Amino acid sequence: MTKKTKPAAGRRGRPRKRAEQQRSIETRAAILDAAIAEFAERGFDGASIRAIADRLGLQHPLITYHYRSKDILWRAAAEHAFTQIRAEWDRSVEEGIDPSPLARLRQEYTTLFRYTVAFPEFHRFMRQETLTNNPRLRWVADAVLAPLLGRLLPQITEAQKQGLLPAVDPILFHYMMVSLTATLSEFGPEMQVTSGLSSGDPKVVASYWRLVEEMVFGQEPNDGRRRRQP
Protein backbone atom coordinates (compact mmCIF):
# COMPACT_ATOMS: atom_id res chain seq x y z
CA MET A 1 0.00 0.00 0.00
CA THR A 2 1.29 3.44 -0.93
CA LYS A 3 1.95 5.69 2.04
CA LYS A 4 0.18 9.03 2.05
CA THR A 5 2.90 11.48 2.96
CA LYS A 6 1.70 14.71 1.36
CA PRO A 7 -0.84 15.72 4.05
CA ALA A 8 1.75 15.20 6.79
CA ALA A 9 4.27 17.25 4.85
CA GLY A 10 1.65 19.96 4.43
CA ARG A 11 1.02 20.00 8.17
CA ARG A 12 4.74 20.35 8.84
CA GLY A 13 4.93 23.21 6.36
CA ARG A 14 2.11 25.24 7.90
CA PRO A 15 3.87 26.09 11.19
CA ARG A 16 6.95 27.13 9.22
CA LYS A 17 4.84 29.37 7.00
CA ARG A 18 3.13 30.94 10.03
CA ALA A 19 6.51 31.59 11.63
CA GLU A 20 7.74 33.26 8.44
CA GLN A 21 4.61 35.40 8.28
CA GLN A 22 5.08 36.44 11.92
CA ARG A 23 8.71 37.36 11.28
CA SER A 24 7.62 39.43 8.28
CA ILE A 25 5.04 41.28 10.40
CA GLU A 26 7.61 41.97 13.11
CA THR A 27 10.17 43.14 10.55
CA ARG A 28 7.69 45.57 8.98
CA ALA A 29 6.70 46.93 12.41
CA ALA A 30 10.36 47.49 13.32
CA ILE A 31 10.97 49.23 9.99
CA LEU A 32 7.97 51.53 10.51
CA ASP A 33 8.99 52.41 14.08
CA ALA A 34 12.50 53.25 12.86
CA ALA A 35 11.04 55.25 9.98
CA ILE A 36 8.95 57.36 12.36
CA ALA A 37 12.06 58.11 14.42
CA GLU A 38 14.10 59.00 11.31
CA PHE A 39 11.41 61.20 9.76
CA ALA A 40 10.80 62.87 13.14
CA GLU A 41 14.48 63.74 13.50
CA ARG A 42 15.35 64.74 9.94
CA GLY A 43 12.08 65.48 8.19
CA PHE A 44 10.99 63.87 4.94
CA ASP A 45 13.62 65.53 2.77
CA GLY A 46 16.50 64.84 5.16
CA ALA A 47 15.57 61.24 5.93
CA SER A 48 16.77 58.34 3.82
CA ILE A 49 15.88 54.69 3.54
CA ARG A 50 19.56 53.85 4.00
CA ALA A 51 19.64 55.72 7.33
CA ILE A 52 16.51 53.87 8.45
CA ALA A 53 18.18 50.58 7.54
CA ASP A 54 21.25 51.62 9.56
CA ARG A 55 19.07 52.25 12.61
CA LEU A 56 17.99 48.62 12.47
CA GLY A 57 21.23 47.07 11.28
CA LEU A 58 19.45 45.85 8.15
CA GLN A 59 20.45 45.84 4.52
CA HIS A 60 18.92 48.64 2.47
CA PRO A 61 17.24 46.24 -0.03
CA LEU A 62 15.24 44.59 2.76
CA ILE A 63 13.41 47.86 3.39
CA THR A 64 12.81 48.58 -0.29
CA TYR A 65 11.50 45.02 -0.64
CA HIS A 66 8.64 45.96 1.70
CA TYR A 67 8.38 49.67 0.80
CA ARG A 68 9.47 50.62 -2.71
CA SER A 69 9.96 54.34 -2.11
CA LYS A 70 10.45 56.85 0.69
CA ASP A 71 6.99 58.30 0.09
CA ILE A 72 5.36 54.88 0.38
CA LEU A 73 7.35 54.25 3.56
CA TRP A 74 6.29 57.59 5.06
CA ARG A 75 2.62 56.88 4.40
CA ALA A 76 2.93 53.37 5.83
CA ALA A 77 4.60 54.80 8.95
CA ALA A 78 1.77 57.30 9.46
CA GLU A 79 -0.85 54.57 9.08
CA HIS A 80 1.14 52.33 11.45
CA ALA A 81 1.08 54.94 14.22
CA PHE A 82 -2.60 55.76 13.93
CA THR A 83 -3.57 52.10 13.60
CA GLN A 84 -1.98 51.48 16.99
CA ILE A 85 -3.85 54.40 18.52
CA ARG A 86 -7.19 53.24 17.09
CA ALA A 87 -6.54 49.70 18.30
CA GLU A 88 -5.97 50.99 21.83
CA TRP A 89 -9.17 53.03 21.62
CA ASP A 90 -11.12 49.94 20.66
CA ARG A 91 -9.51 47.81 23.37
CA SER A 92 -10.21 50.40 26.05
CA VAL A 93 -13.98 50.15 25.67
CA GLU A 94 -15.17 47.66 28.25
CA GLU A 95 -17.67 45.10 27.06
CA GLY A 96 -21.14 45.82 28.39
CA ILE A 97 -20.25 49.39 29.44
CA ASP A 98 -21.33 52.41 27.40
CA PRO A 99 -19.28 55.49 28.39
CA SER A 100 -20.88 58.90 28.14
CA PRO A 101 -19.41 61.15 25.43
CA LEU A 102 -17.30 63.01 27.99
CA ALA A 103 -15.99 59.81 29.60
CA ARG A 104 -15.15 58.37 26.19
CA LEU A 105 -13.31 61.55 25.19
CA ARG A 106 -11.33 61.45 28.42
CA GLN A 107 -10.45 57.84 27.73
CA GLU A 108 -9.45 58.41 24.11
CA TYR A 109 -7.31 61.48 24.71
CA THR A 110 -5.67 59.64 27.61
CA THR A 111 -4.81 56.84 25.19
CA LEU A 112 -3.31 59.36 22.77
CA PHE A 113 -1.28 60.90 25.60
CA ARG A 114 0.06 57.54 26.73
CA TYR A 115 1.06 56.73 23.17
CA THR A 116 2.99 60.00 22.83
CA VAL A 117 4.76 59.36 26.13
CA ALA A 118 5.77 55.88 24.98
CA PHE A 119 6.71 57.14 21.49
CA PRO A 120 7.73 60.82 21.79
CA GLU A 121 8.85 60.75 18.15
CA PHE A 122 5.21 60.52 17.06
CA HIS A 123 4.32 64.20 17.51
CA ARG A 124 7.65 65.29 16.05
CA PHE A 125 6.95 63.07 13.05
CA MET A 126 3.59 64.77 12.53
CA ARG A 127 4.92 68.26 13.23
CA GLN A 128 7.54 67.96 10.49
CA GLU A 129 4.74 67.75 7.91
CA THR A 130 2.80 70.71 9.29
CA LEU A 131 5.67 73.11 8.64
CA THR A 132 4.86 73.25 4.93
CA ASN A 133 1.78 72.67 2.81
CA ASN A 134 2.81 69.50 1.01
CA PRO A 135 1.09 66.48 -0.56
CA ARG A 136 1.85 64.30 2.47
CA LEU A 137 -0.03 66.66 4.79
CA ARG A 138 -3.07 66.58 2.51
CA TRP A 139 -2.86 62.79 2.26
CA VAL A 140 -2.61 62.25 6.01
CA ALA A 141 -5.48 64.69 6.57
CA ASP A 142 -7.74 62.80 4.16
CA ALA A 143 -6.65 59.21 4.76
CA VAL A 144 -5.81 59.17 8.46
CA LEU A 145 -7.01 62.24 10.34
CA ALA A 146 -10.49 62.49 8.80
CA PRO A 147 -11.63 59.09 10.20
CA LEU A 148 -10.26 59.99 13.64
CA LEU A 149 -12.01 63.35 13.62
CA GLY A 150 -15.16 61.61 12.46
CA ARG A 151 -14.99 59.65 15.69
CA LEU A 152 -13.97 62.43 18.08
CA LEU A 153 -15.85 65.53 16.91
CA PRO A 154 -19.39 64.12 17.35
CA GLN A 155 -18.49 63.13 20.92
CA ILE A 156 -17.17 66.63 21.60
CA THR A 157 -20.38 68.11 20.17
CA GLU A 158 -22.56 65.84 22.31
CA ALA A 159 -20.62 66.69 25.48
CA GLN A 160 -21.04 70.38 24.62
CA LYS A 161 -24.80 69.91 24.24
CA GLN A 162 -24.81 68.42 27.74
CA GLY A 163 -23.04 71.53 29.04
CA LEU A 164 -19.92 69.57 29.97
CA LEU A 165 -17.46 71.30 27.62
CA PRO A 166 -17.07 74.94 26.47
CA ALA A 167 -19.23 75.92 23.51
CA VAL A 168 -16.49 76.43 20.93
CA ASP A 169 -15.91 74.93 17.50
CA PRO A 170 -15.22 71.23 18.27
CA ILE A 171 -12.08 71.27 16.12
CA LEU A 172 -10.59 73.94 18.40
CA PHE A 173 -11.19 71.76 21.44
CA HIS A 174 -9.62 68.82 19.63
CA TYR A 175 -6.43 70.64 18.73
CA MET A 176 -6.18 72.04 22.24
CA MET A 177 -6.24 68.45 23.50
CA VAL A 178 -3.68 67.36 20.91
CA SER A 179 -1.34 70.10 22.11
CA LEU A 180 -1.84 69.00 25.72
CA THR A 181 -1.07 65.38 24.88
CA ALA A 182 2.16 66.53 23.21
CA THR A 183 3.49 68.70 26.05
CA LEU A 184 5.80 66.16 27.67
CA SER A 185 7.14 64.80 24.39
CA GLU A 186 7.71 68.33 23.05
CA PHE A 187 9.08 70.05 26.15
CA GLY A 188 10.64 67.11 28.00
CA PRO A 189 14.29 68.11 27.41
CA GLU A 190 13.60 71.76 28.27
CA MET A 191 11.69 70.80 31.42
CA GLN A 192 14.58 68.55 32.48
CA VAL A 193 17.00 71.48 32.27
CA THR A 194 14.77 74.10 33.90
CA SER A 195 13.28 72.01 36.69
CA GLY A 196 15.09 68.69 36.91
CA LEU A 197 11.81 66.89 36.24
CA SER A 198 12.02 64.04 33.75
CA SER A 199 9.22 63.53 31.23
CA GLY A 200 10.05 59.84 31.44
CA ASP A 201 9.35 59.63 35.18
CA PRO A 202 6.04 57.77 35.69
CA LYS A 203 5.18 60.05 38.63
CA VAL A 204 5.68 63.15 36.48
CA VAL A 205 3.62 61.60 33.68
CA ALA A 206 0.77 60.70 36.04
CA SER A 207 0.85 64.09 37.78
CA TYR A 208 0.78 66.00 34.51
CA TRP A 209 -2.14 64.08 33.04
CA ARG A 210 -4.09 64.28 36.30
CA LEU A 211 -3.73 68.06 36.04
CA VAL A 212 -5.04 68.00 32.45
CA GLU A 213 -8.01 65.84 33.39
CA GLU A 214 -8.95 68.04 36.34
CA MET A 215 -8.73 71.23 34.26
CA VAL A 216 -10.51 69.93 31.16
CA PHE A 217 -12.86 67.17 32.22
CA GLY A 218 -13.41 67.71 35.93
CA GLN A 219 -15.26 64.99 37.79
CA GLU A 220 -18.20 63.12 36.35
CA PRO A 221 -20.60 61.11 38.56
CA ASN A 222 -19.97 57.37 38.38
CA ASP A 223 -17.14 58.05 35.89
CA GLY A 224 -19.82 58.93 33.34
CA ARG A 225 -20.51 55.29 32.48
CA ARG A 226 -23.85 53.65 32.00
CA ARG A 227 -24.78 50.04 31.42
CA ARG A 228 -25.94 49.16 27.94
CA GLN A 229 -29.47 47.91 27.74
CA PRO A 230 -29.67 44.23 26.78
PDB file of C-alpha atoms in Angstrom:
ATOM      1  CA  MET A   1       0.000   0.000   0.000  1.00  0.00           C
ATOM      2  CA  THR A   2       1.294   3.442  -0.928  1.00  0.00           C
ATOM      3  CA  LYS A   3       1.953   5.689   2.037  1.00  0.00           C
ATOM      4  CA  LYS A   4       0.180   9.032   2.049  1.00  0.00           C
ATOM      5  CA  THR A   5       2.898  11.476   2.959  1.00  0.00           C
ATOM      6  CA  LYS A   6       1.702  14.710   1.364  1.00  0.00           C
ATOM      7  CA  PRO A   7      -0.839  15.718   4.046  1.00  0.00           C
ATOM      8  CA  ALA A   8       1.751  15.202   6.795  1.00  0.00           C
ATOM      9  CA  ALA A   9       4.266  17.246   4.852  1.00  0.00           C
ATOM     10  CA  GLY A  10       1.651  19.955   4.434  1.00  0.00           C
ATOM     11  CA  ARG A  11       1.018  20.003   8.170  1.00  0.00           C
ATOM     12  CA  ARG A  12       4.740  20.353   8.840  1.00  0.00           C
ATOM     13  CA  GLY A  13       4.926  23.206   6.359  1.00  0.00           C
ATOM     14  CA  ARG A  14       2.110  25.239   7.900  1.00  0.00           C
ATOM     15  CA  PRO A  15       3.873  26.092  11.191  1.00  0.00           C
ATOM     16  CA  ARG A  16       6.953  27.130   9.224  1.00  0.00           C
ATOM     17  CA  LYS A  17       4.844  29.375   7.000  1.00  0.00           C
ATOM     18  CA  ARG A  18       3.130  30.941  10.026  1.00  0.00           C
ATOM     19  CA  ALA A  19       6.515  31.592  11.631  1.00  0.00           C
ATOM     20  CA  GLU A  20       7.743  33.257   8.442  1.00  0.00           C
ATOM     21  CA  GLN A  21       4.609  35.397   8.284  1.00  0.00           C
ATOM     22  CA  GLN A  22       5.079  36.438  11.916  1.00  0.00           C
ATOM     23  CA  ARG A  23       8.713  37.365  11.278  1.00  0.00           C
ATOM     24  CA  SER A  24       7.625  39.430   8.282  1.00  0.00           C
ATOM     25  CA  ILE A  25       5.037  41.276  10.399  1.00  0.00           C
ATOM     26  CA  GLU A  26       7.614  41.966  13.111  1.00  0.00           C
ATOM     27  CA  THR A  27      10.171  43.145  10.552  1.00  0.00           C
ATOM     28  CA  ARG A  28       7.692  45.568   8.984  1.00  0.00           C
ATOM     29  CA  ALA A  29       6.702  46.929  12.409  1.00  0.00           C
ATOM     30  CA  ALA A  30      10.362  47.488  13.317  1.00  0.00           C
ATOM     31  CA  ILE A  31      10.965  49.234   9.986  1.00  0.00           C
ATOM     32  CA  LEU A  32       7.974  51.529  10.514  1.00  0.00           C
ATOM     33  CA  ASP A  33       8.992  52.408  14.085  1.00  0.00           C
ATOM     34  CA  ALA A  34      12.502  53.247  12.864  1.00  0.00           C
ATOM     35  CA  ALA A  35      11.041  55.245   9.977  1.00  0.00           C
ATOM     36  CA  ILE A  36       8.946  57.359  12.361  1.00  0.00           C
ATOM     37  CA  ALA A  37      12.064  58.114  14.416  1.00  0.00           C
ATOM     38  CA  GLU A  38      14.104  59.004  11.313  1.00  0.00           C
ATOM     39  CA  PHE A  39      11.411  61.203   9.761  1.00  0.00           C
ATOM     40  CA  ALA A  40      10.804  62.871  13.145  1.00  0.00           C
ATOM     41  CA  GLU A  41      14.477  63.737  13.499  1.00  0.00           C
ATOM     42  CA  ARG A  42      15.354  64.736   9.940  1.00  0.00           C
ATOM     43  CA  GLY A  43      12.076  65.481   8.187  1.00  0.00           C
ATOM     44  CA  PHE A  44      10.993  63.874   4.945  1.00  0.00           C
ATOM     45  CA  ASP A  45      13.619  65.526   2.768  1.00  0.00           C
ATOM     46  CA  GLY A  46      16.496  64.841   5.162  1.00  0.00           C
ATOM     47  CA  ALA A  47      15.568  61.239   5.934  1.00  0.00           C
ATOM     48  CA  SER A  48      16.774  58.341   3.820  1.00  0.00           C
ATOM     49  CA  ILE A  49      15.881  54.694   3.537  1.00  0.00           C
ATOM     50  CA  ARG A  50      19.561  53.854   4.004  1.00  0.00           C
ATOM     51  CA  ALA A  51      19.639  55.721   7.329  1.00  0.00           C
ATOM     52  CA  ILE A  52      16.508  53.871   8.451  1.00  0.00           C
ATOM     53  CA  ALA A  53      18.181  50.579   7.539  1.00  0.00           C
ATOM     54  CA  ASP A  54      21.252  51.617   9.555  1.00  0.00           C
ATOM     55  CA  ARG A  55      19.074  52.255  12.612  1.00  0.00           C
ATOM     56  CA  LEU A  56      17.989  48.616  12.469  1.00  0.00           C
ATOM     57  CA  GLY A  57      21.227  47.073  11.275  1.00  0.00           C
ATOM     58  CA  LEU A  58      19.445  45.854   8.148  1.00  0.00           C
ATOM     59  CA  GLN A  59      20.447  45.838   4.524  1.00  0.00           C
ATOM     60  CA  HIS A  60      18.921  48.644   2.469  1.00  0.00           C
ATOM     61  CA  PRO A  61      17.236  46.240  -0.034  1.00  0.00           C
ATOM     62  CA  LEU A  62      15.239  44.588   2.763  1.00  0.00           C
ATOM     63  CA  ILE A  63      13.408  47.858   3.390  1.00  0.00           C
ATOM     64  CA  THR A  64      12.813  48.576  -0.291  1.00  0.00           C
ATOM     65  CA  TYR A  65      11.504  45.016  -0.637  1.00  0.00           C
ATOM     66  CA  HIS A  66       8.645  45.957   1.698  1.00  0.00           C
ATOM     67  CA  TYR A  67       8.375  49.674   0.801  1.00  0.00           C
ATOM     68  CA  ARG A  68       9.470  50.624  -2.706  1.00  0.00           C
ATOM     69  CA  SER A  69       9.958  54.343  -2.114  1.00  0.00           C
ATOM     70  CA  LYS A  70      10.451  56.854   0.686  1.00  0.00           C
ATOM     71  CA  ASP A  71       6.994  58.304   0.089  1.00  0.00           C
ATOM     72  CA  ILE A  72       5.355  54.876   0.382  1.00  0.00           C
ATOM     73  CA  LEU A  73       7.350  54.246   3.560  1.00  0.00           C
ATOM     74  CA  TRP A  74       6.291  57.587   5.057  1.00  0.00           C
ATOM     75  CA  ARG A  75       2.622  56.877   4.403  1.00  0.00           C
ATOM     76  CA  ALA A  76       2.928  53.372   5.835  1.00  0.00           C
ATOM     77  CA  ALA A  77       4.604  54.803   8.952  1.00  0.00           C
ATOM     78  CA  ALA A  78       1.767  57.304   9.463  1.00  0.00           C
ATOM     79  CA  GLU A  79      -0.851  54.567   9.075  1.00  0.00           C
ATOM     80  CA  HIS A  80       1.142  52.332  11.447  1.00  0.00           C
ATOM     81  CA  ALA A  81       1.085  54.938  14.217  1.00  0.00           C
ATOM     82  CA  PHE A  82      -2.600  55.762  13.929  1.00  0.00           C
ATOM     83  CA  THR A  83      -3.571  52.101  13.599  1.00  0.00           C
ATOM     84  CA  GLN A  84      -1.978  51.477  16.993  1.00  0.00           C
ATOM     85  CA  ILE A  85      -3.855  54.396  18.522  1.00  0.00           C
ATOM     86  CA  ARG A  86      -7.192  53.242  17.089  1.00  0.00           C
ATOM     87  CA  ALA A  87      -6.544  49.696  18.301  1.00  0.00           C
ATOM     88  CA  GLU A  88      -5.968  50.990  21.829  1.00  0.00           C
ATOM     89  CA  TRP A  89      -9.165  53.028  21.617  1.00  0.00           C
ATOM     90  CA  ASP A  90     -11.123  49.939  20.657  1.00  0.00           C
ATOM     91  CA  ARG A  91      -9.514  47.807  23.369  1.00  0.00           C
ATOM     92  CA  SER A  92     -10.205  50.395  26.053  1.00  0.00           C
ATOM     93  CA  VAL A  93     -13.979  50.153  25.671  1.00  0.00           C
ATOM     94  CA  GLU A  94     -15.171  47.660  28.254  1.00  0.00           C
ATOM     95  CA  GLU A  95     -17.672  45.103  27.062  1.00  0.00           C
ATOM     96  CA  GLY A  96     -21.136  45.821  28.392  1.00  0.00           C
ATOM     97  CA  ILE A  97     -20.247  49.387  29.437  1.00  0.00           C
ATOM     98  CA  ASP A  98     -21.330  52.409  27.398  1.00  0.00           C
ATOM     99  CA  PRO A  99     -19.280  55.485  28.387  1.00  0.00           C
ATOM    100  CA  SER A 100     -20.879  58.897  28.136  1.00  0.00           C
ATOM    101  CA  PRO A 101     -19.409  61.153  25.426  1.00  0.00           C
ATOM    102  CA  LEU A 102     -17.297  63.011  27.993  1.00  0.00           C
ATOM    103  CA  ALA A 103     -15.994  59.812  29.595  1.00  0.00           C
ATOM    104  CA  ARG A 104     -15.154  58.375  26.188  1.00  0.00           C
ATOM    105  CA  LEU A 105     -13.311  61.550  25.189  1.00  0.00           C
ATOM    106  CA  ARG A 106     -11.327  61.455  28.417  1.00  0.00           C
ATOM    107  CA  GLN A 107     -10.454  57.843  27.727  1.00  0.00           C
ATOM    108  CA  GLU A 108      -9.455  58.411  24.109  1.00  0.00           C
ATOM    109  CA  TYR A 109      -7.305  61.480  24.709  1.00  0.00           C
ATOM    110  CA  THR A 110      -5.670  59.636  27.610  1.00  0.00           C
ATOM    111  CA  THR A 111      -4.812  56.841  25.189  1.00  0.00           C
ATOM    112  CA  LEU A 112      -3.308  59.358  22.771  1.00  0.00           C
ATOM    113  CA  PHE A 113      -1.285  60.902  25.602  1.00  0.00           C
ATOM    114  CA  ARG A 114       0.063  57.542  26.731  1.00  0.00           C
ATOM    115  CA  TYR A 115       1.064  56.732  23.167  1.00  0.00           C
ATOM    116  CA  THR A 116       2.991  59.999  22.830  1.00  0.00           C
ATOM    117  CA  VAL A 117       4.762  59.358  26.132  1.00  0.00           C
ATOM    118  CA  ALA A 118       5.770  55.878  24.979  1.00  0.00           C
ATOM    119  CA  PHE A 119       6.707  57.141  21.490  1.00  0.00           C
ATOM    120  CA  PRO A 120       7.729  60.818  21.788  1.00  0.00           C
ATOM    121  CA  GLU A 121       8.855  60.745  18.152  1.00  0.00           C
ATOM    122  CA  PHE A 122       5.208  60.525  17.058  1.00  0.00           C
ATOM    123  CA  HIS A 123       4.317  64.204  17.511  1.00  0.00           C
ATOM    124  CA  ARG A 124       7.651  65.290  16.054  1.00  0.00           C
ATOM    125  CA  PHE A 125       6.954  63.066  13.053  1.00  0.00           C
ATOM    126  CA  MET A 126       3.593  64.766  12.530  1.00  0.00           C
ATOM    127  CA  ARG A 127       4.916  68.264  13.234  1.00  0.00           C
ATOM    128  CA  GLN A 128       7.537  67.958  10.490  1.00  0.00           C
ATOM    129  CA  GLU A 129       4.745  67.749   7.912  1.00  0.00           C
ATOM    130  CA  THR A 130       2.795  70.711   9.289  1.00  0.00           C
ATOM    131  CA  LEU A 131       5.671  73.108   8.641  1.00  0.00           C
ATOM    132  CA  THR A 132       4.862  73.249   4.933  1.00  0.00           C
ATOM    133  CA  ASN A 133       1.780  72.668   2.813  1.00  0.00           C
ATOM    134  CA  ASN A 134       2.812  69.502   1.007  1.00  0.00           C
ATOM    135  CA  PRO A 135       1.087  66.481  -0.556  1.00  0.00           C
ATOM    136  CA  ARG A 136       1.850  64.297   2.471  1.00  0.00           C
ATOM    137  CA  LEU A 137      -0.026  66.656   4.793  1.00  0.00           C
ATOM    138  CA  ARG A 138      -3.066  66.581   2.514  1.00  0.00           C
ATOM    139  CA  TRP A 139      -2.859  62.791   2.258  1.00  0.00           C
ATOM    140  CA  VAL A 140      -2.606  62.247   6.014  1.00  0.00           C
ATOM    141  CA  ALA A 141      -5.483  64.690   6.575  1.00  0.00           C
ATOM    142  CA  ASP A 142      -7.741  62.804   4.165  1.00  0.00           C
ATOM    143  CA  ALA A 143      -6.648  59.208   4.761  1.00  0.00           C
ATOM    144  CA  VAL A 144      -5.806  59.171   8.461  1.00  0.00           C
ATOM    145  CA  LEU A 145      -7.015  62.239  10.337  1.00  0.00           C
ATOM    146  CA  ALA A 146     -10.491  62.492   8.797  1.00  0.00           C
ATOM    147  CA  PRO A 147     -11.629  59.095  10.195  1.00  0.00           C
ATOM    148  CA  LEU A 148     -10.257  59.989  13.639  1.00  0.00           C
ATOM    149  CA  LEU A 149     -12.008  63.350  13.617  1.00  0.00           C
ATOM    150  CA  GLY A 150     -15.161  61.611  12.463  1.00  0.00           C
ATOM    151  CA  ARG A 151     -14.989  59.654  15.691  1.00  0.00           C
ATOM    152  CA  LEU A 152     -13.971  62.434  18.082  1.00  0.00           C
ATOM    153  CA  LEU A 153     -15.850  65.528  16.915  1.00  0.00           C
ATOM    154  CA  PRO A 154     -19.387  64.119  17.348  1.00  0.00           C
ATOM    155  CA  GLN A 155     -18.492  63.130  20.918  1.00  0.00           C
ATOM    156  CA  ILE A 156     -17.173  66.627  21.601  1.00  0.00           C
ATOM    157  CA  THR A 157     -20.379  68.109  20.172  1.00  0.00           C
ATOM    158  CA  GLU A 158     -22.558  65.838  22.311  1.00  0.00           C
ATOM    159  CA  ALA A 159     -20.621  66.694  25.481  1.00  0.00           C
ATOM    160  CA  GLN A 160     -21.043  70.385  24.616  1.00  0.00           C
ATOM    161  CA  LYS A 161     -24.799  69.913  24.236  1.00  0.00           C
ATOM    162  CA  GLN A 162     -24.813  68.423  27.742  1.00  0.00           C
ATOM    163  CA  GLY A 163     -23.042  71.532  29.036  1.00  0.00           C
ATOM    164  CA  LEU A 164     -19.917  69.572  29.969  1.00  0.00           C
ATOM    165  CA  LEU A 165     -17.463  71.302  27.620  1.00  0.00           C
ATOM    166  CA  PRO A 166     -17.070  74.936  26.470  1.00  0.00           C
ATOM    167  CA  ALA A 167     -19.234  75.924  23.507  1.00  0.00           C
ATOM    168  CA  VAL A 168     -16.491  76.434  20.925  1.00  0.00           C
ATOM    169  CA  ASP A 169     -15.906  74.931  17.498  1.00  0.00           C
ATOM    170  CA  PRO A 170     -15.217  71.233  18.272  1.00  0.00           C
ATOM    171  CA  ILE A 171     -12.080  71.267  16.122  1.00  0.00           C
ATOM    172  CA  LEU A 172     -10.587  73.945  18.397  1.00  0.00           C
ATOM    173  CA  PHE A 173     -11.192  71.763  21.435  1.00  0.00           C
ATOM    174  CA  HIS A 174      -9.619  68.816  19.631  1.00  0.00           C
ATOM    175  CA  TYR A 175      -6.426  70.638  18.727  1.00  0.00           C
ATOM    176  CA  MET A 176      -6.179  72.044  22.243  1.00  0.00           C
ATOM    177  CA  MET A 177      -6.237  68.454  23.499  1.00  0.00           C
ATOM    178  CA  VAL A 178      -3.682  67.356  20.909  1.00  0.00           C
ATOM    179  CA  SER A 179      -1.336  70.098  22.111  1.00  0.00           C
ATOM    180  CA  LEU A 180      -1.844  69.001  25.722  1.00  0.00           C
ATOM    181  CA  THR A 181      -1.073  65.382  24.879  1.00  0.00           C
ATOM    182  CA  ALA A 182       2.157  66.530  23.213  1.00  0.00           C
ATOM    183  CA  THR A 183       3.486  68.697  26.054  1.00  0.00           C
ATOM    184  CA  LEU A 184       5.803  66.157  27.669  1.00  0.00           C
ATOM    185  CA  SER A 185       7.138  64.800  24.393  1.00  0.00           C
ATOM    186  CA  GLU A 186       7.714  68.327  23.055  1.00  0.00           C
ATOM    187  CA  PHE A 187       9.078  70.050  26.154  1.00  0.00           C
ATOM    188  CA  GLY A 188      10.636  67.107  27.997  1.00  0.00           C
ATOM    189  CA  PRO A 189      14.289  68.107  27.409  1.00  0.00           C
ATOM    190  CA  GLU A 190      13.599  71.764  28.271  1.00  0.00           C
ATOM    191  CA  MET A 191      11.693  70.799  31.418  1.00  0.00           C
ATOM    192  CA  GLN A 192      14.576  68.552  32.483  1.00  0.00           C
ATOM    193  CA  VAL A 193      17.001  71.484  32.267  1.00  0.00           C
ATOM    194  CA  THR A 194      14.770  74.105  33.897  1.00  0.00           C
ATOM    195  CA  SER A 195      13.283  72.008  36.688  1.00  0.00           C
ATOM    196  CA  GLY A 196      15.092  68.690  36.914  1.00  0.00           C
ATOM    197  CA  LEU A 197      11.811  66.894  36.240  1.00  0.00           C
ATOM    198  CA  SER A 198      12.015  64.045  33.745  1.00  0.00           C
ATOM    199  CA  SER A 199       9.220  63.534  31.234  1.00  0.00           C
ATOM    200  CA  GLY A 200      10.048  59.837  31.438  1.00  0.00           C
ATOM    201  CA  ASP A 201       9.352  59.633  35.181  1.00  0.00           C
ATOM    202  CA  PRO A 202       6.035  57.765  35.694  1.00  0.00           C
ATOM    203  CA  LYS A 203       5.184  60.047  38.634  1.00  0.00           C
ATOM    204  CA  VAL A 204       5.675  63.152  36.481  1.00  0.00           C
ATOM    205  CA  VAL A 205       3.615  61.602  33.677  1.00  0.00           C
ATOM    206  CA  ALA A 206       0.769  60.704  36.044  1.00  0.00           C
ATOM    207  CA  SER A 207       0.853  64.091  37.782  1.00  0.00           C
ATOM    208  CA  TYR A 208       0.777  66.001  34.507  1.00  0.00           C
ATOM    209  CA  TRP A 209      -2.138  64.081  33.043  1.00  0.00           C
ATOM    210  CA  ARG A 210      -4.095  64.283  36.303  1.00  0.00           C
ATOM    211  CA  LEU A 211      -3.733  68.063  36.039  1.00  0.00           C
ATOM    212  CA  VAL A 212      -5.035  68.003  32.450  1.00  0.00           C
ATOM    213  CA  GLU A 213      -8.010  65.838  33.386  1.00  0.00           C
ATOM    214  CA  GLU A 214      -8.948  68.041  36.337  1.00  0.00           C
ATOM    215  CA  MET A 215      -8.732  71.229  34.262  1.00  0.00           C
ATOM    216  CA  VAL A 216     -10.508  69.927  31.155  1.00  0.00           C
ATOM    217  CA  PHE A 217     -12.861  67.166  32.218  1.00  0.00           C
ATOM    218  CA  GLY A 218     -13.409  67.708  35.933  1.00  0.00           C
ATOM    219  CA  GLN A 219     -15.258  64.990  37.793  1.00  0.00           C
ATOM    220  CA  GLU A 220     -18.198  63.116  36.346  1.00  0.00           C
ATOM    221  CA  PRO A 221     -20.598  61.105  38.559  1.00  0.00           C
ATOM    222  CA  ASN A 222     -19.968  57.369  38.379  1.00  0.00           C
ATOM    223  CA  ASP A 223     -17.144  58.051  35.891  1.00  0.00           C
ATOM    224  CA  GLY A 224     -19.819  58.926  33.335  1.00  0.00           C
ATOM    225  CA  ARG A 225     -20.512  55.290  32.482  1.00  0.00           C
ATOM    226  CA  ARG A 226     -23.855  53.649  32.001  1.00  0.00           C
ATOM    227  CA  ARG A 227     -24.782  50.044  31.424  1.00  0.00           C
ATOM    228  CA  ARG A 228     -25.939  49.162  27.943  1.00  0.00           C
ATOM    229  CA  GLN A 229     -29.473  47.915  27.743  1.00  0.00           C
ATOM    230  CA  PRO A 230     -29.669  44.227  26.780  1.00  0.00           C
TER     231      PRO A 230
END
